[in-house]
mmCIF file of C-alpha atoms in Angstrom:
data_model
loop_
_atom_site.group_PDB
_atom_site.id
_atom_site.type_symbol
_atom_site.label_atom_id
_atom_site.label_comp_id
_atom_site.label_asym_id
_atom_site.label_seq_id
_atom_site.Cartn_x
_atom_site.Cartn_y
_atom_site.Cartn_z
ATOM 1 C CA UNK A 1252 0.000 0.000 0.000
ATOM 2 C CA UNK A 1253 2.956 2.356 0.678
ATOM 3 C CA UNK A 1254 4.591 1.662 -2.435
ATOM 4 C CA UNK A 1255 1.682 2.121 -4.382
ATOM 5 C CA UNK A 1256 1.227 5.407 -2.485
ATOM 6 C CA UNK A 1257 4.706 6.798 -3.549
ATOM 7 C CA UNK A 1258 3.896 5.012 -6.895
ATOM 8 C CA UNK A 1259 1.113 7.408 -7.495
ATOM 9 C CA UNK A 1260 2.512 10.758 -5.814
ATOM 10 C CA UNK A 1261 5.333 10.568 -8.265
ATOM 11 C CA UNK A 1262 3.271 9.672 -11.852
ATOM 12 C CA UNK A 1263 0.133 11.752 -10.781
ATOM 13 C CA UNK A 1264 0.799 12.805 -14.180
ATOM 14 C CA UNK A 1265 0.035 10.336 -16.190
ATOM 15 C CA UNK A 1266 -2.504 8.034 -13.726
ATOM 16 C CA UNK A 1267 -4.808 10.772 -13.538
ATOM 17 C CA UNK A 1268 -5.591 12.262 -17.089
ATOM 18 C CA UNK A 1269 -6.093 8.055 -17.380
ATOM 19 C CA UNK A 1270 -8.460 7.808 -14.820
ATOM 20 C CA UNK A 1271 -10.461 11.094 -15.851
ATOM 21 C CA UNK A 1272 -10.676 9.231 -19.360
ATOM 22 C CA UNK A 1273 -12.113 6.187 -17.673
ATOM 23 C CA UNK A 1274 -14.820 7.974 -15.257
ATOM 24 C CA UNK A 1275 -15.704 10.329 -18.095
ATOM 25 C CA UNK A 1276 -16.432 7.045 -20.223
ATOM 26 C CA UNK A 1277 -18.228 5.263 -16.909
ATOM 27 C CA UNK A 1278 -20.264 8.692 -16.887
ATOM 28 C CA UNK A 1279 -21.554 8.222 -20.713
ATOM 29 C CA UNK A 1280 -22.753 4.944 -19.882
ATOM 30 C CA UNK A 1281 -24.656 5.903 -16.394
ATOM 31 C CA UNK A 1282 -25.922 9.046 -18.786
ATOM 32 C CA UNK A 1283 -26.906 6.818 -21.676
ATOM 33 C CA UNK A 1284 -28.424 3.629 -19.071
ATOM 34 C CA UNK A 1285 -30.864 6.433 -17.568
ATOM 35 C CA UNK A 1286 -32.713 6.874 -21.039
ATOM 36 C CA UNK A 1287 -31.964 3.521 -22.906
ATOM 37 C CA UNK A 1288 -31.025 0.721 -20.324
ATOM 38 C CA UNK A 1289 -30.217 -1.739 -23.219
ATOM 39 C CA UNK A 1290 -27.914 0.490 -24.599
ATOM 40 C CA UNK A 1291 -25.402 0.946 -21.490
ATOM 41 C CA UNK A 1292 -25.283 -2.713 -21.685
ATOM 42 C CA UNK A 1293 -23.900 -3.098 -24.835
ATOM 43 C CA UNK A 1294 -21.757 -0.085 -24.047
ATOM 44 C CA UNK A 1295 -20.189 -1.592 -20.515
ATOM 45 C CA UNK A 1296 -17.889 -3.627 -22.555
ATOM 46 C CA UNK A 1297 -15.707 -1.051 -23.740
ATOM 47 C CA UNK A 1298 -14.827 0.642 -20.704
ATOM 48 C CA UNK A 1299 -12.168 -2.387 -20.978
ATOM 49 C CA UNK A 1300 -10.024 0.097 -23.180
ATOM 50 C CA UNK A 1301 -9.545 2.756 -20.266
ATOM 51 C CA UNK A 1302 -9.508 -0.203 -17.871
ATOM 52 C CA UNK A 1303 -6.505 -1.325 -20.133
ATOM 53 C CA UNK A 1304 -5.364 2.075 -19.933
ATOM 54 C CA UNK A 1305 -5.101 2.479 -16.785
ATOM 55 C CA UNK A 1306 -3.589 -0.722 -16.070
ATOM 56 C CA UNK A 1307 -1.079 -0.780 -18.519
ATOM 57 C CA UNK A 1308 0.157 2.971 -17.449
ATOM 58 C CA UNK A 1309 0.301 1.766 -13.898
ATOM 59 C CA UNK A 1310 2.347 -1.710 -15.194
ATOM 60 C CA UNK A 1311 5.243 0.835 -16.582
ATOM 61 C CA UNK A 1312 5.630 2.658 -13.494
ATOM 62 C CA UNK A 1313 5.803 -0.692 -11.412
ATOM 63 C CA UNK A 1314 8.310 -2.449 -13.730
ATOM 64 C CA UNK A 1315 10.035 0.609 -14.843
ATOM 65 C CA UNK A 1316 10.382 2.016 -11.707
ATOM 66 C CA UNK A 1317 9.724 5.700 -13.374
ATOM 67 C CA UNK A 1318 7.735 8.043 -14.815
ATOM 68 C CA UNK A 1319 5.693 6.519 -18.386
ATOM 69 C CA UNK A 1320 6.851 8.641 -21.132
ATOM 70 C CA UNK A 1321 3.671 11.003 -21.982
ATOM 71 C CA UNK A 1322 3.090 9.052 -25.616
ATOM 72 C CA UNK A 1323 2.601 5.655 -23.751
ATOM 73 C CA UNK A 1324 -0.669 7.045 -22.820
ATOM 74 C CA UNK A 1325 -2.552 6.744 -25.992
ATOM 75 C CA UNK A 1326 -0.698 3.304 -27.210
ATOM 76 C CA UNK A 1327 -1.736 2.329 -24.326
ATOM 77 C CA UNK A 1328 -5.041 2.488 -24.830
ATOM 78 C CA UNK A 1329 -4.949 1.252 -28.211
ATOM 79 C CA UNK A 1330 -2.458 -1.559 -27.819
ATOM 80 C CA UNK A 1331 -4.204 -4.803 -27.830
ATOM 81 C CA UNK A 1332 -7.776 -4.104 -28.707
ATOM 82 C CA UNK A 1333 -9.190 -7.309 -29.373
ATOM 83 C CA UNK A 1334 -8.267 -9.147 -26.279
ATOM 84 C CA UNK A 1335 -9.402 -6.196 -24.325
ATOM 85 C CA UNK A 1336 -12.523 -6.291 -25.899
ATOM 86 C CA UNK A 1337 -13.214 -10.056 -25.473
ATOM 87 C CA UNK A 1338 -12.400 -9.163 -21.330
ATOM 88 C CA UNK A 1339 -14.766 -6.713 -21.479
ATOM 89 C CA UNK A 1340 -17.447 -8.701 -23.066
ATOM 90 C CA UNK A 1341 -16.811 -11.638 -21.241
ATOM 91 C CA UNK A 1342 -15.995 -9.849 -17.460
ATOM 92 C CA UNK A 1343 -20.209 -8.356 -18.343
ATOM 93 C CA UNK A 1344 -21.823 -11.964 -19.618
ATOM 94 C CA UNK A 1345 -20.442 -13.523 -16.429
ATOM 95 C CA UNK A 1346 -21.444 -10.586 -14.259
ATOM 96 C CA UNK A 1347 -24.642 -10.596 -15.964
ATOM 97 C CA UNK A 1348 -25.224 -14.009 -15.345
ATOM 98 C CA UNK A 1349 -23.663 -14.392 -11.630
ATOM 99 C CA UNK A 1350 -25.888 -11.187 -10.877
ATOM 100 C CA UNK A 1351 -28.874 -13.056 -11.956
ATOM 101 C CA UNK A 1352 -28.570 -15.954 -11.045
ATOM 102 C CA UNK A 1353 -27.846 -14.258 -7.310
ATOM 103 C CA UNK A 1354 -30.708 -12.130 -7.360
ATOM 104 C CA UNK A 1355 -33.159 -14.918 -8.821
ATOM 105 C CA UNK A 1356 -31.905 -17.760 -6.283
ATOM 106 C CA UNK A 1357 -31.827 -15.664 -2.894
ATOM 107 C CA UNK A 1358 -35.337 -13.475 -3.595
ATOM 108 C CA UNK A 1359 -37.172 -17.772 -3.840
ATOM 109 C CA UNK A 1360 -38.179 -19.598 -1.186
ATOM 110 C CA UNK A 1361 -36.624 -22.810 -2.508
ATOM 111 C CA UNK A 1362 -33.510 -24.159 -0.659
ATOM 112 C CA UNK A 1363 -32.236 -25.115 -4.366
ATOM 113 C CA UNK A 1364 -32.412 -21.698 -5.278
ATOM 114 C CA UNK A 1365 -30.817 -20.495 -2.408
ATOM 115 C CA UNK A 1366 -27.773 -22.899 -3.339
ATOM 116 C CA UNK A 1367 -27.796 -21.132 -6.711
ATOM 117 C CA UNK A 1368 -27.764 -18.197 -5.434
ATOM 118 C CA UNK A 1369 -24.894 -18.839 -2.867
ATOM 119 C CA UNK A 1370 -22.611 -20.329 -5.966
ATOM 120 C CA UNK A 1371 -23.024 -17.407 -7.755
ATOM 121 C CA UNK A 1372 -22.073 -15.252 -5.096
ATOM 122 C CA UNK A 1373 -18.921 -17.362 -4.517
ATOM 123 C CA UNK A 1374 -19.094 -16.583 -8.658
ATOM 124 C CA UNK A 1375 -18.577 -13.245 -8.268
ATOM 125 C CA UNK A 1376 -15.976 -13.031 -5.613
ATOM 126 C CA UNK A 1377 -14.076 -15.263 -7.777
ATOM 127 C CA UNK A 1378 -14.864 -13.245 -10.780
ATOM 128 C CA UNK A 1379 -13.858 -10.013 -8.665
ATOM 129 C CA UNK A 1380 -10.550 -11.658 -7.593
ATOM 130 C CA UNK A 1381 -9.549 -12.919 -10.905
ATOM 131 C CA UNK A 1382 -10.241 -9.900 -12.493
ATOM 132 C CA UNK A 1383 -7.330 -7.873 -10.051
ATOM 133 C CA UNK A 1384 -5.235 -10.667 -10.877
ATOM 134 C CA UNK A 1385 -5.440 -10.958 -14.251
ATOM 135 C CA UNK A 1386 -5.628 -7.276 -15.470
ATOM 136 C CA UNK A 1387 -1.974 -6.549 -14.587
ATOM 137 C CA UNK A 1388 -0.828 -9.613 -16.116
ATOM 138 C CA UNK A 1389 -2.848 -8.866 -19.363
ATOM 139 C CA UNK A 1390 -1.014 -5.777 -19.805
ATOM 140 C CA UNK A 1391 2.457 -6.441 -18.345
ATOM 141 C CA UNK A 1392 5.377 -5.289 -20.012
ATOM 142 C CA UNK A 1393 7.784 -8.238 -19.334
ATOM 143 C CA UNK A 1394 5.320 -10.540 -20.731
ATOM 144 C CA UNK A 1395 3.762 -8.915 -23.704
ATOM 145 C CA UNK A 1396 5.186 -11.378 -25.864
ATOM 146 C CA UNK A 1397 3.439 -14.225 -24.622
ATOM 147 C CA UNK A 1398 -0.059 -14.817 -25.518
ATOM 148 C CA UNK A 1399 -3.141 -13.721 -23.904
ATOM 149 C CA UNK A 1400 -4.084 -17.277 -23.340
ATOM 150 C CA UNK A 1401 -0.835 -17.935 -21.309
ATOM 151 C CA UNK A 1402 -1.435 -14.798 -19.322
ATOM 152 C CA UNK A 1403 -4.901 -15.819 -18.348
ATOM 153 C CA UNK A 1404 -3.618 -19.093 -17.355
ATOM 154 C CA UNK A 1405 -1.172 -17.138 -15.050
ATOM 155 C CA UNK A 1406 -3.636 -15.591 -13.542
ATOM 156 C CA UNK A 1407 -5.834 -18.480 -12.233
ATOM 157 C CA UNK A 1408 -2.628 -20.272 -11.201
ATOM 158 C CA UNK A 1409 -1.743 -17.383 -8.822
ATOM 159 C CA UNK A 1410 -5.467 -17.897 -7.836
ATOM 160 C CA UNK A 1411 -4.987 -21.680 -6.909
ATOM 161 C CA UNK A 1412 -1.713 -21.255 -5.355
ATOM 162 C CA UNK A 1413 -2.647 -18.260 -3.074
ATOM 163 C CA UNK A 1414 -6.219 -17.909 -2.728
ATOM 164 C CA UNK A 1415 -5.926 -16.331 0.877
ATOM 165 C CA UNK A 1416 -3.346 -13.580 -0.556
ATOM 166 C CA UNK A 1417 -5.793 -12.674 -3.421
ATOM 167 C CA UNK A 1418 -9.011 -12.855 -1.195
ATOM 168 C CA UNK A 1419 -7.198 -10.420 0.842
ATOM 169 C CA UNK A 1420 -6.272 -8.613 -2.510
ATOM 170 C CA UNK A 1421 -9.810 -8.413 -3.230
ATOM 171 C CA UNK A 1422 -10.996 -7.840 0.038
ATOM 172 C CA UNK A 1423 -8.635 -4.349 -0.200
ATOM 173 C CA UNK A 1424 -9.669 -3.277 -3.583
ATOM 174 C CA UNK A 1425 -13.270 -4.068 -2.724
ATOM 175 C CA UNK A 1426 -12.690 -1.360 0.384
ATOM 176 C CA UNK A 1427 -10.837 0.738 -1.658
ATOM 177 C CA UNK A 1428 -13.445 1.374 -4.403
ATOM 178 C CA UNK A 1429 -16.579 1.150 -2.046
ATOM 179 C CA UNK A 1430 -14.814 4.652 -0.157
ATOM 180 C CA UNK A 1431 -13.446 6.063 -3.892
ATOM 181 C CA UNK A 1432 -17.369 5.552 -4.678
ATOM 182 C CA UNK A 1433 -18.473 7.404 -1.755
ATOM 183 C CA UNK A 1434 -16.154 9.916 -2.440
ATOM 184 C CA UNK A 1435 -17.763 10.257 -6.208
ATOM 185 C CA UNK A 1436 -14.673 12.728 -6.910
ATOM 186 C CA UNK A 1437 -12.297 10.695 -5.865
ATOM 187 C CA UNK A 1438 -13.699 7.447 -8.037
ATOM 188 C CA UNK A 1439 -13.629 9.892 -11.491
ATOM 189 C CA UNK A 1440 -10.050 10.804 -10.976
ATOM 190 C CA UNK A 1441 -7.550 8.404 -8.655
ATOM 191 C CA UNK A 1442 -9.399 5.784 -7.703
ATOM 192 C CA UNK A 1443 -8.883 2.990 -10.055
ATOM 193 C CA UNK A 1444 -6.032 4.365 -11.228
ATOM 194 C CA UNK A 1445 -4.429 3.717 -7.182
ATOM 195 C CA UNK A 1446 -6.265 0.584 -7.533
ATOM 196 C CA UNK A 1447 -4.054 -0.702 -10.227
ATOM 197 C CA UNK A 1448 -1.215 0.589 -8.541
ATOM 198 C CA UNK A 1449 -1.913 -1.719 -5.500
ATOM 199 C CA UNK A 1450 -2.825 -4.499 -8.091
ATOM 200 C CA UNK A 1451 0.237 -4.535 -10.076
ATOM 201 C CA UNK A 1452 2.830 -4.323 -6.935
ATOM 202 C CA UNK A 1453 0.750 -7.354 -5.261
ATOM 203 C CA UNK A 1454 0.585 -9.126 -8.896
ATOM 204 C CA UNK A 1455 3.710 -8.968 -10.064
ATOM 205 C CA UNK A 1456 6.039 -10.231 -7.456
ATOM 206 C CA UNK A 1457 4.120 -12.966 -7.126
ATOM 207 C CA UNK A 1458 3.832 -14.116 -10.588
ATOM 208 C CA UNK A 1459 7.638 -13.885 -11.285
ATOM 209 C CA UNK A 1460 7.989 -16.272 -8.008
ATOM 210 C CA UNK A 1461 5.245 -18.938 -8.889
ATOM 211 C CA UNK A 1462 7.045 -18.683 -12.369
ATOM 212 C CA UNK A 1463 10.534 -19.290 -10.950
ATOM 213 C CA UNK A 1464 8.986 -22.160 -9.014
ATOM 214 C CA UNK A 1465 7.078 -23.540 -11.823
ATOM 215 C CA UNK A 1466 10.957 -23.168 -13.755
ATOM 216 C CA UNK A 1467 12.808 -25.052 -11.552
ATOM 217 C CA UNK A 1468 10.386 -27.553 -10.629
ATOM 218 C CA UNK A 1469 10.972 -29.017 -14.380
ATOM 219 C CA UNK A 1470 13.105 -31.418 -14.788
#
């Protein structure tokens, strides 16, 4: 949390005008959900580019250890579109369906819906976790070689090997953007942007270790 603290003090720079872009876009689709609800659906998905954005901006200053160089800002939100876009569409089916299956099971009086309903709950933690793990890896420099596919696989391999450390993770985060939402302000302009931040220094170290493992445990 410290680290990520200094992390963002020094590249306030470049995190914020990133974050702005990202509540500005989370704005259009609140705006455009009050007047056609269908149509913030189908919009939701692409708030995965600034997610990326974000992400990918807060990646540099973790591995680089320095300021991003004011033109990574834009590739960055272009690099990579169509695997962002698949997360995107895929992160809002499963919430989608979690969300109503959740709703649907718990609101019956039927102790197999309330099993539903307590899966998909479990579903979305999961979902919540996995989705703080994975982003940094999607969008990390040192592996940008390596395809998506392999990154994703990463991810729910840190999730196996330390669910307590990524509960916790989530647990944070969850904290952390409950108060930035409070704080409406503070959501719009730092709030994912320090959430990435905390991701990425909790991510990273522990990929390169489970990786190192996973190396030398090969004959």
């Amino acid at each position: 949390m410290r680290s990520a603290l200094t992390d963002f003090y020094f590249n306030s720079g470049r995190l914020v005008p990133a974050n702005v872009a990202w509540g500005a876009g989370m704005v259009g689709v609140l705006v455009v959900g009050l007047i056609w609800p269908l149509g913030a659906l189908l919009l939701s998905p692409l708030l995965a580019f600034p997610t990326a954005g974000i992400f990918r901006v807060a990646a540099r200053v973790v591995r680089d250890g320095a300021d991003p160089a004011r033109r990574d800002l834009p590739a960055a939100f272009g690099a990579g579109a169509r695997p962002t876009l698949l997360l995107g569409l895929a992160s809002v089916a499963a919430t989608i369906v979690l969300g109503s299956n959740l709703a649907i099971g718990l609101s019956g009086s039927e102790p197999m819906g309330w099993m539903i309903g307590t899966f998909a709950a479990w579903g979305l933690i999961v979902l919540w976790c996995g989705s703080i793990v994975a982003w940094p890896l999607i969008v990390d420099p040192l592996r940008a070689h390596r395809p998506v596919s392999e990154r994703l696989r990463l991810a729910g391999l840190l999730m196996l090997a330390h669910p307590v450390r990524f509960g916790a993770l989530g647990s944070l985060v969850a904290v952390i953007a409950v108060v930035s939402a409070i704080l409406t302000v503070a959501l719009l302009t730092i709030g994912l942007a320090f959430i990435a931040l905390v991701a990425c220094r909790h991510v990273y170290p522990a990929a390169d270790g489970l990786e190192a493992h996973l190396a030398g445990a090969r004959p």
